[in-house]
Short mmCIF file of C-alpha atoms in Angstrom, two decimals:
data_model
loop_
_atom_site.label_atom_id
_atom_site.label_comp_id
_atom_site.label_asym_id
_atom_site.label_seq_id
_atom_site.Cartn_x
_atom_site.Cartn_y
_atom_site.Cartn_z
CA MET A 93 -207.69 -111.09 -40.12
CA SER A 94 -210.54 -108.71 -40.93
CA ARG A 95 -212.87 -106.74 -38.76
CA PHE A 96 -215.77 -107.95 -40.94
CA SER A 97 -217.44 -111.35 -40.81
CA ARG A 98 -217.97 -113.23 -44.10
CA GLN A 99 -220.70 -111.28 -45.85
CA SER A 100 -221.93 -110.65 -49.37
CA GLY A 101 -224.18 -108.25 -51.22
CA VAL A 102 -225.10 -106.33 -54.33
CA PHE A 103 -224.10 -102.97 -55.77
CA ALA A 104 -226.98 -100.87 -57.12
CA HIS A 105 -227.19 -97.09 -56.93
CA PRO A 106 -230.71 -95.91 -55.95
CA THR A 107 -231.11 -94.08 -59.27
CA SER A 108 -231.07 -97.51 -60.98
CA LEU A 109 -234.09 -98.93 -59.20
CA PRO A 110 -237.54 -99.21 -60.81
CA SER A 111 -240.14 -96.47 -60.27
CA THR A 112 -242.77 -94.62 -62.27
CA HIS A 113 -241.00 -91.28 -61.82
CA GLY A 114 -238.10 -91.82 -64.23
CA ILE A 115 -235.50 -92.47 -61.55
CA GLY A 116 -235.19 -94.71 -58.51
CA SER A 117 -235.92 -93.13 -55.14
CA ILE A 118 -235.06 -93.63 -51.49
CA GLY A 119 -238.67 -94.50 -50.71
CA GLN A 120 -240.53 -97.65 -51.70
CA PRO A 121 -238.18 -98.63 -54.58
CA SER A 122 -235.21 -98.81 -52.20
CA ARG A 123 -237.23 -100.53 -49.48
CA GLU A 124 -238.33 -103.20 -51.95
CA PHE A 125 -234.75 -103.67 -53.12
CA ILE A 126 -233.60 -104.16 -49.53
CA ASP A 127 -236.36 -106.76 -49.10
CA THR A 128 -235.13 -108.49 -52.25
CA LEU A 129 -231.58 -108.61 -50.88
CA ALA A 130 -232.73 -109.93 -47.53
CA GLU A 131 -234.78 -112.71 -49.16
CA ALA A 132 -231.61 -113.80 -50.99
CA ASP A 133 -229.64 -113.79 -47.70
CA GLN A 134 -227.55 -110.80 -48.77
CA SER A 135 -226.38 -108.50 -46.00
CA LEU A 136 -224.69 -105.67 -47.98
CA TRP A 137 -226.14 -103.00 -50.25
CA GLN A 138 -223.37 -100.92 -51.85
CA LEU A 139 -224.05 -97.64 -53.63
CA CYS A 140 -222.35 -94.56 -55.06
CA PRO A 141 -222.16 -91.23 -53.19
CA LEU A 142 -225.58 -89.68 -52.57
CA GLY A 143 -224.57 -86.02 -53.05
CA PRO A 144 -226.32 -83.44 -55.27
CA ILE A 145 -225.32 -83.97 -58.89
CA SER A 146 -225.11 -81.57 -61.84
CA SER A 147 -225.61 -81.95 -65.57
CA ILE A 148 -222.39 -79.96 -66.10
CA HIS A 149 -220.45 -82.91 -64.67
CA GLY A 150 -222.47 -85.51 -66.54
CA ASN A 151 -224.61 -86.28 -63.45
CA SER A 152 -221.63 -87.93 -61.78
CA PRO A 153 -222.14 -88.62 -58.07
CA TYR A 154 -218.38 -88.11 -57.69
CA GLN A 155 -218.60 -84.40 -58.66
CA ALA A 156 -221.28 -83.22 -56.24
CA TYR A 157 -222.30 -79.77 -55.04
CA SER A 158 -221.83 -80.95 -51.46
CA ALA A 159 -220.03 -83.67 -49.52
CA PHE A 160 -222.86 -83.62 -46.96
CA ALA A 161 -226.19 -83.10 -48.77
CA ILE A 162 -228.41 -85.64 -50.57
CA GLU A 163 -229.47 -85.35 -54.21
CA PRO A 164 -233.11 -84.08 -54.20
CA LEU A 165 -234.03 -86.18 -57.27
CA LEU A 166 -233.78 -89.22 -54.95
CA ILE A 167 -236.72 -87.93 -52.87
CA ASP A 168 -239.74 -90.20 -53.15
CA LEU A 169 -242.81 -88.27 -54.37
CA ASP A 170 -245.24 -90.89 -53.06
CA VAL A 171 -244.12 -90.12 -49.50
CA LEU A 172 -244.93 -86.45 -50.14
CA VAL A 173 -248.38 -87.58 -51.27
CA GLU A 174 -248.77 -89.51 -47.99
CA GLU A 175 -247.80 -86.34 -46.11
CA GLU A 176 -250.43 -84.42 -48.11
CA LEU A 177 -247.86 -82.09 -49.64
CA LEU A 178 -248.72 -83.40 -53.13
CA THR A 179 -251.83 -84.96 -54.64
CA PRO A 180 -251.75 -88.37 -56.32
CA GLN A 181 -252.63 -86.71 -59.62
CA GLU A 182 -249.70 -84.30 -59.37
CA ALA A 183 -247.27 -87.14 -58.68
CA THR A 184 -248.43 -89.10 -61.74
CA PRO A 185 -246.38 -88.37 -64.89
CA ALA A 186 -248.42 -87.28 -67.91
CA GLU A 187 -246.26 -89.52 -70.11
CA PRO A 188 -244.41 -92.64 -68.96
CA PHE A 189 -240.66 -92.42 -68.53
CA SER A 190 -238.24 -94.96 -69.94
CA ASP A 191 -237.78 -97.78 -67.47
CA GLU A 192 -234.38 -98.73 -68.93
CA TYR A 193 -232.40 -95.52 -68.42
CA VAL A 194 -232.61 -92.22 -66.52
CA ASP A 195 -233.31 -89.18 -68.69
CA TYR A 196 -231.95 -86.71 -66.14
CA ASP A 197 -233.14 -83.59 -67.95
CA ALA A 198 -236.70 -84.93 -68.25
CA VAL A 199 -236.69 -86.12 -64.62
CA ARG A 200 -235.57 -82.69 -63.44
CA GLU A 201 -238.28 -81.04 -65.50
CA PHE A 202 -240.88 -83.32 -63.90
CA LYS A 203 -239.71 -83.57 -60.28
CA TYR A 204 -238.35 -80.14 -59.42
CA PRO A 205 -241.65 -78.23 -59.96
CA LEU A 206 -243.37 -80.83 -57.76
CA LEU A 207 -240.74 -80.46 -55.02
CA ARG A 208 -241.29 -76.71 -55.17
CA THR A 209 -245.06 -77.21 -54.93
CA ALA A 210 -244.61 -79.46 -51.90
CA PHE A 211 -242.41 -76.85 -50.26
CA ASP A 212 -244.87 -74.02 -50.98
CA ARG A 213 -247.68 -75.96 -49.28
CA PHE A 214 -245.43 -76.84 -46.37
CA ASP A 215 -244.27 -73.23 -46.04
CA ASP A 216 -247.81 -71.84 -46.25
CA ASP A 217 -249.50 -74.31 -43.89
CA ARG A 218 -246.59 -74.94 -41.51
CA PRO A 219 -248.08 -78.11 -39.97
CA ASP A 220 -247.07 -78.05 -36.31
CA GLU A 221 -245.23 -81.34 -35.87
CA LEU A 222 -243.53 -81.32 -39.25
CA TRP A 223 -242.58 -77.65 -39.01
CA ASP A 224 -241.08 -78.14 -35.54
CA ALA A 225 -239.02 -81.06 -36.87
CA PHE A 226 -237.86 -78.87 -39.78
CA GLU A 227 -236.80 -76.09 -37.45
CA ARG A 228 -234.85 -78.54 -35.28
CA PHE A 229 -233.19 -79.98 -38.38
CA ARG A 230 -232.00 -76.52 -39.42
CA GLU A 231 -230.70 -75.74 -35.94
CA GLU A 232 -228.90 -79.04 -35.45
CA THR A 233 -227.41 -79.60 -38.92
CA GLY A 234 -224.13 -77.71 -39.02
CA TRP A 235 -223.46 -77.94 -42.76
CA LEU A 236 -226.97 -77.10 -43.89
CA GLU A 237 -227.07 -73.30 -43.93
CA ASN A 238 -223.88 -72.91 -45.95
CA TYR A 239 -225.17 -75.47 -48.43
CA ALA A 240 -228.65 -73.92 -48.70
CA LEU A 241 -227.16 -70.45 -49.16
CA PHE A 242 -224.75 -71.80 -51.79
CA ARG A 243 -227.58 -73.38 -53.80
CA ALA A 244 -229.73 -70.23 -53.47
CA LEU A 245 -226.86 -68.08 -54.73
CA LYS A 246 -226.16 -70.51 -57.54
CA ARG A 247 -229.76 -70.11 -58.71
CA GLU A 248 -229.54 -66.33 -58.28
CA PHE A 249 -226.48 -66.21 -60.53
CA ASP A 250 -227.90 -68.50 -63.25
CA GLY A 251 -225.91 -71.58 -62.31
CA GLU A 252 -222.50 -69.97 -62.69
CA ALA A 253 -219.55 -71.41 -60.77
CA TRP A 254 -219.05 -69.60 -57.48
CA THR A 255 -215.71 -68.16 -58.64
CA ASP A 256 -217.71 -66.21 -61.28
CA TRP A 257 -220.12 -64.68 -58.75
CA PRO A 258 -219.70 -61.03 -57.70
CA GLU A 259 -216.49 -60.84 -55.71
CA PRO A 260 -218.04 -59.88 -52.33
CA VAL A 261 -220.20 -63.02 -52.43
CA ALA A 262 -217.60 -65.30 -53.95
CA LEU A 263 -215.13 -64.30 -51.23
CA ARG A 264 -217.81 -64.48 -48.51
CA GLU A 265 -217.69 -60.91 -47.25
CA PRO A 266 -220.03 -60.89 -44.21
CA ASP A 267 -222.12 -57.86 -45.23
CA ALA A 268 -222.73 -59.29 -48.70
CA LEU A 269 -223.73 -62.68 -47.29
CA ASP A 270 -226.12 -61.07 -44.78
CA GLU A 271 -227.74 -59.09 -47.57
CA TYR A 272 -228.32 -62.19 -49.69
CA ARG A 273 -229.49 -64.27 -46.73
CA GLU A 274 -232.28 -61.77 -46.29
CA GLU A 275 -233.04 -61.36 -50.00
CA LEU A 276 -232.99 -65.12 -50.72
CA ALA A 277 -234.59 -66.32 -47.48
CA ASP A 278 -237.38 -68.17 -49.28
CA GLU A 279 -234.99 -70.01 -51.62
CA ILE A 280 -232.68 -70.84 -48.72
CA ARG A 281 -235.61 -72.27 -46.79
CA TYR A 282 -236.62 -74.31 -49.85
CA ARG A 283 -233.14 -75.79 -50.22
CA ALA A 284 -233.10 -76.64 -46.51
CA PHE A 285 -236.55 -78.22 -46.85
CA LEU A 286 -235.32 -80.54 -49.61
CA GLN A 287 -232.53 -81.78 -47.35
CA PHE A 288 -234.97 -82.16 -44.44
CA VAL A 289 -237.27 -84.31 -46.57
CA ALA A 290 -234.36 -86.35 -47.98
CA ALA A 291 -232.92 -86.92 -44.50
CA ARG A 292 -236.27 -88.13 -43.13
CA GLN A 293 -236.70 -90.54 -46.02
CA TRP A 294 -233.13 -91.81 -45.79
CA ASP A 295 -233.37 -92.31 -42.01
CA ARG A 296 -236.54 -94.33 -42.52
CA LEU A 297 -234.78 -96.40 -45.18
CA ARG A 298 -231.76 -97.05 -42.95
CA ALA A 299 -234.08 -98.25 -40.19
CA HIS A 300 -235.79 -100.62 -42.64
CA ALA A 301 -232.41 -101.96 -43.80
CA GLU A 302 -231.36 -102.59 -40.21
CA GLN A 303 -234.60 -104.48 -39.57
CA ARG A 304 -233.91 -106.70 -42.58
CA GLY A 305 -230.27 -107.30 -41.61
CA VAL A 306 -228.85 -105.34 -44.56
CA GLN A 307 -225.91 -102.98 -44.07
CA VAL A 308 -225.47 -99.97 -46.36
CA VAL A 309 -222.01 -99.58 -47.91
CA GLY A 310 -221.59 -95.89 -48.72
CA ASP A 311 -218.93 -94.21 -50.81
CA LEU A 312 -216.74 -91.25 -49.87
CA PRO A 313 -214.81 -89.61 -52.72
CA ILE A 314 -211.51 -88.35 -51.34
CA TYR A 315 -211.86 -85.04 -53.21
CA VAL A 316 -214.79 -82.64 -53.51
CA ALA A 317 -215.81 -80.65 -56.58
CA GLN A 318 -214.32 -77.18 -56.98
CA ASP A 319 -217.80 -75.76 -57.61
CA SER A 320 -219.23 -76.98 -54.31
CA ALA A 321 -220.52 -75.55 -51.07
CA ASP A 322 -217.56 -77.20 -49.34
CA VAL A 323 -214.85 -75.33 -51.26
CA TRP A 324 -216.79 -72.04 -51.30
CA ALA A 325 -217.40 -72.15 -47.53
CA ASN A 326 -213.92 -73.44 -46.57
CA PRO A 327 -211.43 -72.04 -49.11
CA GLU A 328 -208.60 -72.11 -46.59
CA LEU A 329 -208.72 -75.92 -46.59
CA PHE A 330 -207.80 -76.17 -50.28
CA GLU A 331 -204.90 -75.09 -52.48
CA LEU A 332 -206.56 -72.03 -54.03
CA ASP A 333 -205.50 -68.67 -55.39
CA GLU A 334 -206.85 -65.48 -53.84
CA ASP A 335 -209.81 -65.45 -56.25
CA GLY A 336 -210.80 -69.00 -55.27
CA THR A 337 -209.54 -70.78 -58.37
CA PRO A 338 -207.35 -73.85 -57.78
CA LYS A 339 -203.57 -73.61 -57.78
CA ASP A 340 -203.23 -77.37 -58.10
CA VAL A 341 -205.79 -80.01 -58.97
CA SER A 342 -206.05 -83.73 -58.35
CA GLY A 343 -205.31 -86.59 -60.73
CA VAL A 344 -203.01 -89.52 -61.34
CA PRO A 345 -199.93 -89.92 -63.56
CA ALA A 346 -199.72 -92.20 -66.56
CA ASP A 347 -199.09 -95.90 -65.99
CA GLU A 348 -198.34 -98.84 -68.29
CA VAL A 349 -201.93 -98.96 -69.48
CA ASN A 350 -203.56 -95.54 -69.00
CA PRO A 351 -202.53 -91.97 -69.82
CA ALA A 352 -202.26 -89.37 -67.04
CA GLN A 353 -205.62 -88.25 -65.70
CA LYS A 354 -206.43 -84.72 -64.61
CA TRP A 355 -209.57 -84.94 -62.47
CA GLY A 356 -210.18 -81.27 -61.74
CA PRO A 357 -211.11 -81.00 -58.03
CA PRO A 358 -208.61 -78.95 -55.99
CA VAL A 359 -206.16 -80.72 -53.72
CA TYR A 360 -206.28 -80.17 -49.98
CA ASP A 361 -204.06 -77.92 -47.93
CA TRP A 362 -203.34 -80.77 -45.52
CA ALA A 363 -201.30 -78.55 -43.19
CA GLU A 364 -204.38 -76.39 -42.69
CA HIS A 365 -206.53 -79.44 -42.03
CA GLU A 366 -204.03 -80.67 -39.47
CA ALA A 367 -203.93 -77.26 -37.77
CA SER A 368 -207.72 -77.36 -37.42
CA GLY A 369 -207.63 -80.81 -35.86
CA TYR A 370 -209.20 -82.21 -39.05
CA GLU A 371 -212.46 -80.63 -37.96
CA TRP A 372 -214.01 -80.62 -41.46
CA TRP A 373 -213.07 -84.25 -42.05
CA ILE A 374 -214.49 -85.32 -38.70
CA ALA A 375 -217.78 -83.63 -39.57
CA ARG A 376 -217.73 -85.24 -43.02
CA LEU A 377 -217.16 -88.72 -41.66
CA GLU A 378 -219.79 -88.24 -38.96
CA ARG A 379 -222.20 -87.42 -41.77
CA GLN A 380 -221.16 -90.51 -43.72
CA LEU A 381 -221.97 -92.66 -40.71
CA GLU A 382 -225.45 -91.12 -40.66
CA LEU A 383 -225.84 -92.31 -44.25
CA ALA A 384 -224.11 -95.69 -44.19
CA ASP A 385 -222.90 -98.54 -41.99
CA ILE A 386 -219.65 -99.06 -43.90
CA VAL A 387 -217.73 -96.37 -45.80
CA ARG A 388 -215.68 -97.03 -48.93
CA LEU A 389 -212.77 -94.56 -49.11
CA ASP A 390 -212.35 -93.72 -52.78
CA HIS A 391 -208.73 -93.26 -54.00
CA PHE A 392 -207.32 -94.43 -50.66
CA ARG A 393 -203.77 -93.87 -51.91
CA GLY A 394 -204.33 -90.10 -51.64
CA PHE A 395 -204.26 -90.30 -47.85
CA LYS A 396 -200.66 -91.56 -48.02
CA GLU A 397 -199.45 -89.63 -51.07
CA TYR A 398 -201.33 -87.62 -53.65
CA TYR A 399 -200.63 -86.38 -57.15
CA ALA A 400 -200.95 -82.59 -57.57
CA ILE A 401 -201.12 -81.09 -61.07
CA PRO A 402 -200.75 -77.35 -61.78
CA ALA A 403 -204.22 -76.07 -62.64
CA ASP A 404 -202.96 -74.74 -65.99
CA GLY A 405 -200.72 -77.75 -66.69
CA ASP A 406 -201.08 -81.16 -68.28
CA GLY A 407 -201.62 -84.38 -66.34
CA ASP A 408 -198.00 -85.45 -66.77
CA GLU A 409 -196.74 -82.20 -65.19
CA GLY A 410 -197.84 -83.15 -61.68
CA GLU A 411 -195.83 -84.24 -58.67
CA TRP A 412 -196.33 -86.64 -55.78
CA ARG A 413 -196.73 -85.07 -52.35
CA ASP A 414 -197.09 -86.56 -48.89
CA GLY A 415 -200.63 -86.99 -47.61
CA PRO A 416 -201.57 -86.91 -43.91
CA GLY A 417 -200.97 -90.64 -43.40
CA ILE A 418 -201.66 -92.45 -40.17
CA ASP A 419 -201.84 -89.21 -38.15
CA PHE A 420 -205.09 -88.38 -39.94
CA PHE A 421 -206.67 -91.71 -39.11
CA ASP A 422 -205.43 -91.62 -35.50
CA ARG A 423 -207.12 -88.24 -35.07
CA ILE A 424 -210.34 -89.50 -36.66
CA GLU A 425 -210.33 -92.58 -34.46
CA ALA A 426 -209.73 -90.49 -31.33
CA GLU A 427 -212.84 -88.46 -32.16
CA LEU A 428 -215.18 -91.06 -33.67
CA GLY A 429 -213.82 -94.43 -32.58
CA GLU A 430 -212.84 -97.25 -34.96
CA LEU A 431 -214.56 -96.73 -38.28
CA PRO A 432 -215.76 -99.43 -40.70
CA PHE A 433 -213.76 -98.47 -43.80
CA ILE A 434 -213.18 -100.20 -47.12
CA ALA A 435 -210.09 -98.89 -48.92
CA GLU A 436 -210.31 -98.39 -52.69
CA ASP A 437 -206.70 -99.38 -53.38
CA ILE A 438 -206.92 -100.19 -57.08
CA GLY A 439 -203.90 -99.34 -59.22
CA PHE A 440 -200.20 -99.12 -58.40
CA ILE A 441 -200.07 -99.65 -54.65
CA THR A 442 -196.85 -99.56 -52.64
CA GLU A 443 -196.02 -101.50 -49.49
CA GLU A 444 -196.43 -98.27 -47.51
CA ILE A 445 -200.00 -97.81 -48.73
CA THR A 446 -200.86 -101.43 -47.97
CA GLN A 447 -199.40 -100.98 -44.49
CA LEU A 448 -201.53 -97.86 -43.92
CA ARG A 449 -204.62 -99.79 -44.99
CA ARG A 450 -203.78 -102.59 -42.56
CA ASP A 451 -202.98 -100.14 -39.77
CA ILE A 452 -206.57 -98.88 -39.95
CA ASP A 453 -207.96 -102.40 -40.42
CA ALA A 454 -209.65 -101.57 -43.74
CA PRO A 455 -210.06 -104.34 -46.34
CA GLY A 456 -208.79 -103.49 -49.81
CA MET A 457 -210.52 -104.12 -53.14
CA LYS A 458 -209.91 -107.07 -55.46
CA VAL A 459 -211.57 -106.81 -58.88
CA MET A 460 -211.57 -110.05 -60.86
CA GLN A 461 -211.80 -108.28 -64.23
CA TYR A 462 -208.34 -106.81 -63.63
CA ALA A 463 -206.70 -110.26 -63.43
CA ASP A 464 -204.23 -111.66 -65.93
CA TRP A 465 -205.78 -115.11 -66.20
CA CYS A 466 -202.69 -116.56 -67.87
CA SER A 467 -200.40 -115.52 -65.01
CA GLU A 468 -199.80 -117.96 -62.20
CA ASP A 469 -200.20 -115.62 -59.23
CA HIS A 470 -201.46 -112.28 -60.52
CA ILE A 471 -202.71 -110.10 -57.64
CA TYR A 472 -206.28 -110.07 -58.97
CA LEU A 473 -206.58 -113.84 -59.44
CA PRO A 474 -209.15 -115.03 -56.87
CA HIS A 475 -206.93 -117.65 -55.22
CA THR A 476 -204.56 -114.87 -54.09
CA TYR A 477 -207.21 -112.87 -52.18
CA GLU A 478 -206.58 -112.54 -48.48
CA GLU A 479 -209.18 -112.22 -45.76
CA ASP A 480 -208.78 -108.44 -45.44
CA THR A 481 -210.14 -107.79 -48.93
CA VAL A 482 -213.44 -107.33 -50.77
CA ALA A 483 -213.97 -109.53 -53.83
CA TYR A 484 -215.73 -107.97 -56.83
CA PRO A 485 -216.40 -109.64 -60.20
CA GLY A 486 -216.69 -106.03 -61.44
CA THR A 487 -217.51 -102.58 -60.10
CA HIS A 488 -219.52 -99.52 -61.11
CA ASP A 489 -216.41 -98.35 -63.02
CA THR A 490 -215.83 -101.53 -65.03
CA ASN A 491 -217.75 -103.12 -67.84
CA THR A 492 -220.34 -105.72 -66.92
CA VAL A 493 -218.89 -109.21 -66.65
CA ARG A 494 -220.58 -110.23 -69.90
CA GLY A 495 -219.43 -107.06 -71.69
CA TRP A 496 -215.87 -107.55 -70.40
CA TYR A 497 -215.83 -111.24 -71.33
CA GLU A 498 -216.99 -110.56 -74.88
CA ALA A 499 -214.09 -108.10 -75.36
CA LEU A 500 -211.36 -110.42 -73.99
CA ASP A 501 -208.71 -111.72 -76.37
CA ASN A 502 -208.69 -115.42 -77.18
CA GLU A 503 -205.69 -116.25 -75.01
CA GLN A 504 -207.27 -114.67 -71.92
CA VAL A 505 -210.58 -116.39 -72.65
CA ASP A 506 -208.87 -119.79 -72.81
CA CYS A 507 -206.97 -119.15 -69.57
CA LEU A 508 -210.15 -117.84 -67.88
CA HIS A 509 -212.09 -120.94 -68.90
CA TYR A 510 -209.33 -123.18 -67.58
CA TYR A 511 -209.04 -121.26 -64.30
CA LEU A 512 -212.77 -121.28 -63.59
CA GLY A 513 -213.52 -124.67 -65.12
CA SER A 514 -216.04 -122.87 -67.30
CA ASP A 515 -217.29 -123.04 -70.87
CA GLY A 516 -218.33 -119.37 -70.72
CA SER A 517 -222.05 -119.96 -71.22
CA GLU A 518 -222.78 -118.58 -67.73
CA ILE A 519 -219.59 -116.63 -67.22
CA HIS A 520 -221.32 -114.15 -64.91
CA TRP A 521 -222.38 -116.89 -62.49
CA ASP A 522 -218.97 -118.56 -62.71
CA MET A 523 -217.37 -115.24 -61.70
CA ILE A 524 -219.88 -114.57 -58.92
CA GLU A 525 -219.48 -118.05 -57.48
CA ARG A 526 -215.68 -117.75 -57.55
CA ALA A 527 -215.81 -114.34 -55.84
CA TRP A 528 -218.12 -115.72 -53.16
CA HIS A 529 -215.75 -118.63 -52.47
CA THR A 530 -212.60 -116.52 -52.07
CA ALA A 531 -210.99 -115.94 -48.69
CA SER A 532 -212.16 -112.29 -48.88
CA SER A 533 -214.28 -111.32 -45.90
CA LEU A 534 -216.69 -109.37 -48.14
CA ALA A 535 -217.94 -110.04 -51.68
CA VAL A 536 -220.12 -107.72 -53.77
CA VAL A 537 -221.54 -108.01 -57.29
CA PRO A 538 -223.11 -105.25 -59.42
CA LEU A 539 -226.82 -105.86 -59.99
CA GLN A 540 -226.37 -106.07 -63.77
CA ASP A 541 -224.11 -109.10 -63.44
CA LEU A 542 -226.78 -111.16 -61.70
CA TYR A 543 -228.58 -111.18 -65.05
CA GLY A 544 -225.57 -111.52 -67.35
CA LEU A 545 -226.28 -108.19 -69.05
CA GLY A 546 -223.87 -106.95 -71.72
CA ALA A 547 -221.90 -103.76 -72.27
CA GLU A 548 -225.11 -101.80 -72.91
CA ALA A 549 -225.81 -102.03 -69.16
CA ARG A 550 -222.45 -100.61 -68.08
CA PHE A 551 -222.96 -97.96 -65.38
CA ASN A 552 -219.87 -95.80 -65.87
CA THR A 553 -216.87 -95.56 -68.18
CA PRO A 554 -214.14 -93.50 -66.45
CA GLY A 555 -212.69 -90.70 -68.54
CA THR A 556 -215.89 -90.20 -70.55
CA GLU A 557 -218.34 -87.36 -70.03
CA SER A 558 -221.64 -88.70 -71.34
CA GLY A 559 -223.71 -91.86 -71.31
CA ASN A 560 -222.90 -92.69 -67.69
CA TRP A 561 -224.90 -93.19 -64.48
CA ASP A 562 -228.19 -93.72 -66.35
CA TRP A 563 -228.73 -97.51 -66.47
CA ARG A 564 -231.93 -98.69 -64.78
CA CYS A 565 -233.21 -102.05 -63.65
CA THR A 566 -236.73 -102.68 -64.94
CA ASP A 567 -239.60 -104.05 -62.86
CA GLU A 568 -239.44 -107.23 -64.91
CA LEU A 569 -235.74 -107.72 -64.15
CA LEU A 570 -236.17 -107.13 -60.44
CA GLU A 571 -239.12 -109.54 -60.33
CA ALA A 572 -236.80 -112.11 -61.92
CA PHE A 573 -234.11 -111.56 -59.26
CA PRO A 574 -232.24 -114.88 -58.89
CA THR A 575 -233.11 -115.21 -55.20
CA ASP A 576 -232.73 -118.96 -54.81
CA ARG A 577 -229.52 -119.25 -56.81
CA LEU A 578 -227.81 -116.38 -55.00
CA ARG A 579 -228.97 -117.67 -51.62
CA THR A 580 -227.60 -121.13 -52.40
CA ILE A 581 -224.20 -119.83 -53.49
CA THR A 582 -224.06 -117.61 -50.40
CA ASP A 583 -224.88 -120.52 -48.12
CA GLU A 584 -222.31 -122.79 -49.79
CA ALA A 585 -219.63 -120.09 -49.46
CA GLY A 586 -220.39 -119.60 -45.76
CA ARG A 587 -221.39 -115.95 -46.15
#
């Protein structure tokens, strides 16, 4: 059994949506996408984490400056025009951006000065109602001041990692922090303003999604970036040396297909988390439920057992350690009630990990591209999917269905054709239809696969540092959204 009814939807990160500002936003572009989903009888919109990204980490949403904040580039400039914080002329790019990919450097160069202008007007005029709401937001948002101070200090120290800041600030000596809070008050207020604006826009978007019957599926990376407000403000919760650098970092060992991976974020000091009553995690999950209706837990295995690699060692020098297990989830449930989780349980999964997933009633992930189509009962063949799973033709980390299909060897292609009863001419629709007709309670398809786009439209290639996270859907593609066909398949599959 599954806690979820039979539903289906589409994966598309907001950055991928059409807009004139070089990047999708959480304003009108996202509202129109939700409308598009609703018209096709889709009830799920899945996306990547929304946290503040950095060019140093290739703009990956999985290496964010905060586990709580929203990326300011997602702010919709047209809403700031409506609120008279920008003029229409200011919000109009001098030169058109590419509508096929996000040029993050160019977008930053365009949007950040405008966000600063909007803040300066807001700060100078202090319109009563909006200013009062801003003040309340600062008072009521527990994570905000540490984050705003972190970003202000990061600008003050030319973007350096916090472990390279002057020691009194890096180690959070109270007198040093008080001095910088006073000196950087304007920048701190600006960083808080960006989060205030983003929160208002996201809340409005969530309300629109609820009206249209669309649930947001958010994404929670198990680890947080070393160079983040979270690690800087809570060093005791991580395995760090006295200077704040990691003792051990996260990753996974080699398997039959892939070499060992050394991810980089520090591992948690789970004993310290337990001693605190998992206070930080409770706050983090509360925040996720402000952002999403359903939360995908990335690298779910790490809650049962995690792989810790010496910071100065190679990926194959790590060791498995016990995670917090069911005690963690019992504590979370006692504080927040039953939570709507999806468990990212891709890879080598033991019976103990599957049992933990079932104990918390979280469906696991089934990705059709990982199937051995010539094997009778491979775990990723669609006929093996159980109700407590989510069926995916592909994910944000895989190739597109078309790109994957074109790289398959001949034997797998023949077996795939036989299994699906397909000639391959519309392999993307054959895969979508099969995913929709599985026993899985949920089914989700990346937006690119609705159009049969090739490898050039892949969103992310794990283990690579460039060329990721920048694919965009054009206006023309979105206007050609296959509404009727997707609605028909959804109806036939009882979703």
